Amino acid sequence: MPRRVKWGVIGSGGIARRRTIPEGIAAASNAVLAAVFDVDTEANRAVAAEFGGTAATSVADLLRTDVDAVYIATPAHLHYEQMLASAHAGKHILCEKPLGMTVAEAEQMAEAARAAGVQFGAGFMMRFHSRHQAARKLINQGRLGKLVYGRAQLSCWYPPIPGAWRQDLALGGGGSLIDMGGHCVDLLEMFFGPVGRVSCFTRNLVQGYPGEDSAVALLEFLSGALGTVDTFFCITDRGSRNALELHGSLGSILAEGTIGQGSSGKMTAILAQHDSGYDAGQAREGPGGIDISPEPVNMYRAEIEAFSQAVLEGRPPEVDATAGLRSQRVLTACYESARTGRAVEVL
Ligand SMILES: NC(=O)c1ccc[n+]([C@@H]2O[C@H](COP(=O)([O-])OP(=O)(O)OC[C@H]3O[C@@H](n4cnc5c(N)ncnc54)[C@H](O)[C@@H]3O)[C@@H](O)[C@H]2O)c1
């Protein structure tokens, strides 16, 4: 039997229990759950009982076990210390976004992984969505022509909840933008390449907690193409279609519901072979476009299998710390722009 990567999970009771353990680690062909830790000991024991592995009593206890890799899925402000401890213990690390609370933290985390000789990945599982991969292929084949504009939207209804770490700036680092915008930025960079400059507005329009509940960022890619990311905590779940739009001079890819935690959604490509000429009527009707519907892939399983394979082969994972750092730099520039009212270069 091929070797399986032994996984430890820090913060087993949240997204780890909802998605990444059942759909990812437990389902992956090259992974096995070996140990879990959560400060919620009851939840931790329940996860260990349901999915196997040791219920560790502390981060240090978990790191003393022979796990090969650690998945960090705790509130954002804890990632830095838990990642550094994991790297010092010689464990490979897949860390949820944002990597750190600041770019400096994320850089130190990447440096710690390098120094320890361990692999370090960022939890951008949405890259693995089969429709996103299909879109990427069309773009790489040049089917959209010159890329001009991309939009990624991720919004939900998130009312005030006492004790919620995402609603406390010191624990979450921001509001809707830091929480959901990282995925949007990462996806647009996967399609369009690096962002060079941003302009951003954030607002507290409805919810009344300190972090923003509304954010719109305008991105300028190094290629010259433009993009927008919109993330709201005050749009109804049914009202937010989580749109993804990728436009080029020869065609467009339009998707709804592919951004998010599910493997579904729909995507259409409207492709021309060449510039179709000017139409003063600007007809919107016509052949309906191509339905992009490859076989669905569970993103959590794909993410864990890809990271585990990288560990088994002793090479960096496809979605490595660079992606996490990039997205953190872009979001930091967005907050700076929102604060100063100026366009900000992404350093
Ligand atoms: N990839 C995705 O689909 C996805 C979805 C949601 C959240 N996230 C990310 O996952 C991380 C966690 O978010 P969440 O929604 O699961 O939050 P959550 O609050 O639902 O769960 C966090 C878990 O961490 C535990 N915890 C808190 N302090 C701890 C500590 N010191 N040591 C160990 N465990 C501790 C909590 O008890 C809880 O079980 C965040 O970085 C978030 O951005 C990713």
mmCIF file of C-alpha atoms and ligand atoms in Angstrom, residues 10-20 37-40 43 59 71-79 82 95-98 123-126 165-166 178-179 183 260-261 300 303, ligand 1:
data_model
loop_
_atom_site.group_PDB
_atom_site.id
_atom_site.type_symbol
_atom_site.label_atom_id
_atom_site.label_comp_id
_atom_site.label_asym_id
_atom_site.label_seq_id
_atom_site.Cartn_x
_atom_site.Cartn_y
_atom_site.Cartn_z
ATOM 1 C CA ILE A 10 -5.065 22.130 15.166
ATOM 2 C CA GLY A 11 -8.524 23.624 15.584
ATOM 3 C CA SER A 12 -10.468 20.455 14.863
ATOM 4 C CA GLY A 13 -13.890 21.830 15.784
ATOM 5 C CA GLY A 14 -14.606 24.395 13.034
ATOM 6 C CA ILE A 15 -14.164 24.156 9.255
ATOM 7 C CA ALA A 16 -11.932 21.135 9.924
ATOM 8 C CA ARG A 17 -14.880 19.221 11.364
ATOM 9 C CA ARG A 18 -17.397 20.644 8.890
ATOM 10 C CA ARG A 19 -15.389 20.037 5.709
ATOM 11 C CA THR A 20 -11.642 19.421 5.689
ATOM 12 C CA PHE A 37 -6.427 19.265 19.006
ATOM 13 C CA ASP A 38 -9.009 21.883 19.866
ATOM 14 C CA VAL A 39 -9.434 23.996 23.003
ATOM 15 C CA ASP A 40 -13.020 22.774 22.898
ATOM 16 C CA ALA A 43 -15.607 18.781 20.187
ATOM 17 C CA VAL A 59 -0.609 21.955 20.531
ATOM 18 C CA TYR A 71 -3.501 21.483 9.194
ATOM 19 C CA ILE A 72 -4.064 24.749 11.075
ATOM 20 C CA ALA A 73 -7.735 25.759 11.113
ATOM 21 C CA THR A 74 -7.980 28.049 14.125
ATOM 22 C CA PRO A 75 -9.049 31.716 14.292
ATOM 23 C CA ALA A 76 -6.709 33.948 12.272
ATOM 24 C CA HIS A 77 -4.776 35.479 15.196
ATOM 25 C CA LEU A 78 -3.527 32.024 16.286
ATOM 26 C CA HIS A 79 -2.023 30.896 12.964
ATOM 27 C CA GLN A 82 0.859 27.609 15.916
ATOM 28 C CA CYS A 95 -2.488 26.795 7.042
ATOM 29 C CA GLU A 96 -5.890 28.379 6.568
ATOM 30 C CA LYS A 97 -6.112 31.966 5.346
ATOM 31 C CA PRO A 98 -5.088 34.570 6.208
ATOM 32 C CA GLY A 123 -5.666 26.809 2.327
ATOM 33 C CA PHE A 124 -6.960 28.162 -0.972
ATOM 34 C CA MET A 125 -8.973 25.082 -1.857
ATOM 35 C CA MET A 126 -11.138 27.006 -4.353
ATOM 36 C CA TRP A 165 -13.694 36.030 16.491
ATOM 37 C CA ARG A 166 -14.377 37.257 12.935
ATOM 38 C CA ILE A 178 -9.892 39.715 5.105
ATOM 39 C CA ASP A 179 -12.244 36.808 5.728
ATOM 40 C CA HIS A 183 -9.986 33.575 -1.816
ATOM 41 C CA GLY A 260 -17.640 29.090 -2.046
ATOM 42 C CA GLN A 261 -17.367 25.777 -0.235
ATOM 43 C CA TYR A 300 -11.125 19.673 0.216
ATOM 44 C CA GLU A 303 -6.449 20.097 -1.592
HETATM 45 N N1 LIG B 1 -11.319 26.708 3.556
HETATM 46 C C1 LIG B 1 -12.545 26.991 3.946
HETATM 47 O O1 LIG B 1 -13.531 26.566 3.347
HETATM 48 C C2 LIG B 1 -12.735 27.810 5.178
HETATM 49 C C3 LIG B 1 -14.024 28.060 5.628
HETATM 50 C C4 LIG B 1 -14.190 28.738 6.836
HETATM 51 C C5 LIG B 1 -13.087 29.168 7.524
HETATM 52 N N2 LIG B 1 -11.839 28.971 7.029
HETATM 53 C C6 LIG B 1 -10.656 29.408 7.776
HETATM 54 O O2 LIG B 1 -10.434 28.435 8.807
HETATM 55 C C7 LIG B 1 -10.006 29.054 10.005
HETATM 56 C C8 LIG B 1 -11.009 28.757 11.116
HETATM 57 O O3 LIG B 1 -12.263 29.249 10.750
HETATM 58 P P1 LIG B 1 -13.587 28.502 11.254
HETATM 59 O O4 LIG B 1 -14.711 29.003 10.440
HETATM 60 O O5 LIG B 1 -13.346 27.047 11.307
HETATM 61 O O6 LIG B 1 -13.684 29.070 12.725
HETATM 62 P P2 LIG B 1 -14.501 28.406 13.926
HETATM 63 O O7 LIG B 1 -14.595 29.442 14.972
HETATM 64 O O8 LIG B 1 -15.752 27.778 13.403
HETATM 65 O O9 LIG B 1 -13.566 27.206 14.410
HETATM 66 C C9 LIG B 1 -12.295 27.445 14.959
HETATM 67 C C10 LIG B 1 -11.950 26.290 15.888
HETATM 68 O O10 LIG B 1 -10.694 26.596 16.505
HETATM 69 C C11 LIG B 1 -10.790 26.269 17.877
HETATM 70 N N3 LIG B 1 -9.774 27.017 18.647
HETATM 71 C C12 LIG B 1 -9.866 28.280 19.131
HETATM 72 N N4 LIG B 1 -8.738 28.599 19.784
HETATM 73 C C13 LIG B 1 -7.917 27.520 19.692
HETATM 74 C C14 LIG B 1 -6.609 27.235 20.150
HETATM 75 N N5 LIG B 1 -5.895 28.140 20.844
HETATM 76 N N6 LIG B 1 -6.085 26.026 19.864
HETATM 77 C C15 LIG B 1 -6.787 25.097 19.183
HETATM 78 N N7 LIG B 1 -8.035 25.297 18.740
HETATM 79 C C16 LIG B 1 -8.583 26.501 18.971
HETATM 80 C C17 LIG B 1 -12.207 26.622 18.263
HETATM 81 O O11 LIG B 1 -12.599 25.969 19.459
HETATM 82 C C18 LIG B 1 -12.955 26.113 17.040
HETATM 83 O O12 LIG B 1 -13.304 24.761 17.153
HETATM 84 C C19 LIG B 1 -9.877 30.544 9.684
HETATM 85 O O13 LIG B 1 -8.579 30.819 9.293
HETATM 86 C C20 LIG B 1 -10.818 30.728 8.502
HETATM 87 O O14 LIG B 1 -10.446 31.820 7.680
HETATM 88 C C21 LIG B 1 -11.649 28.284 5.883
#
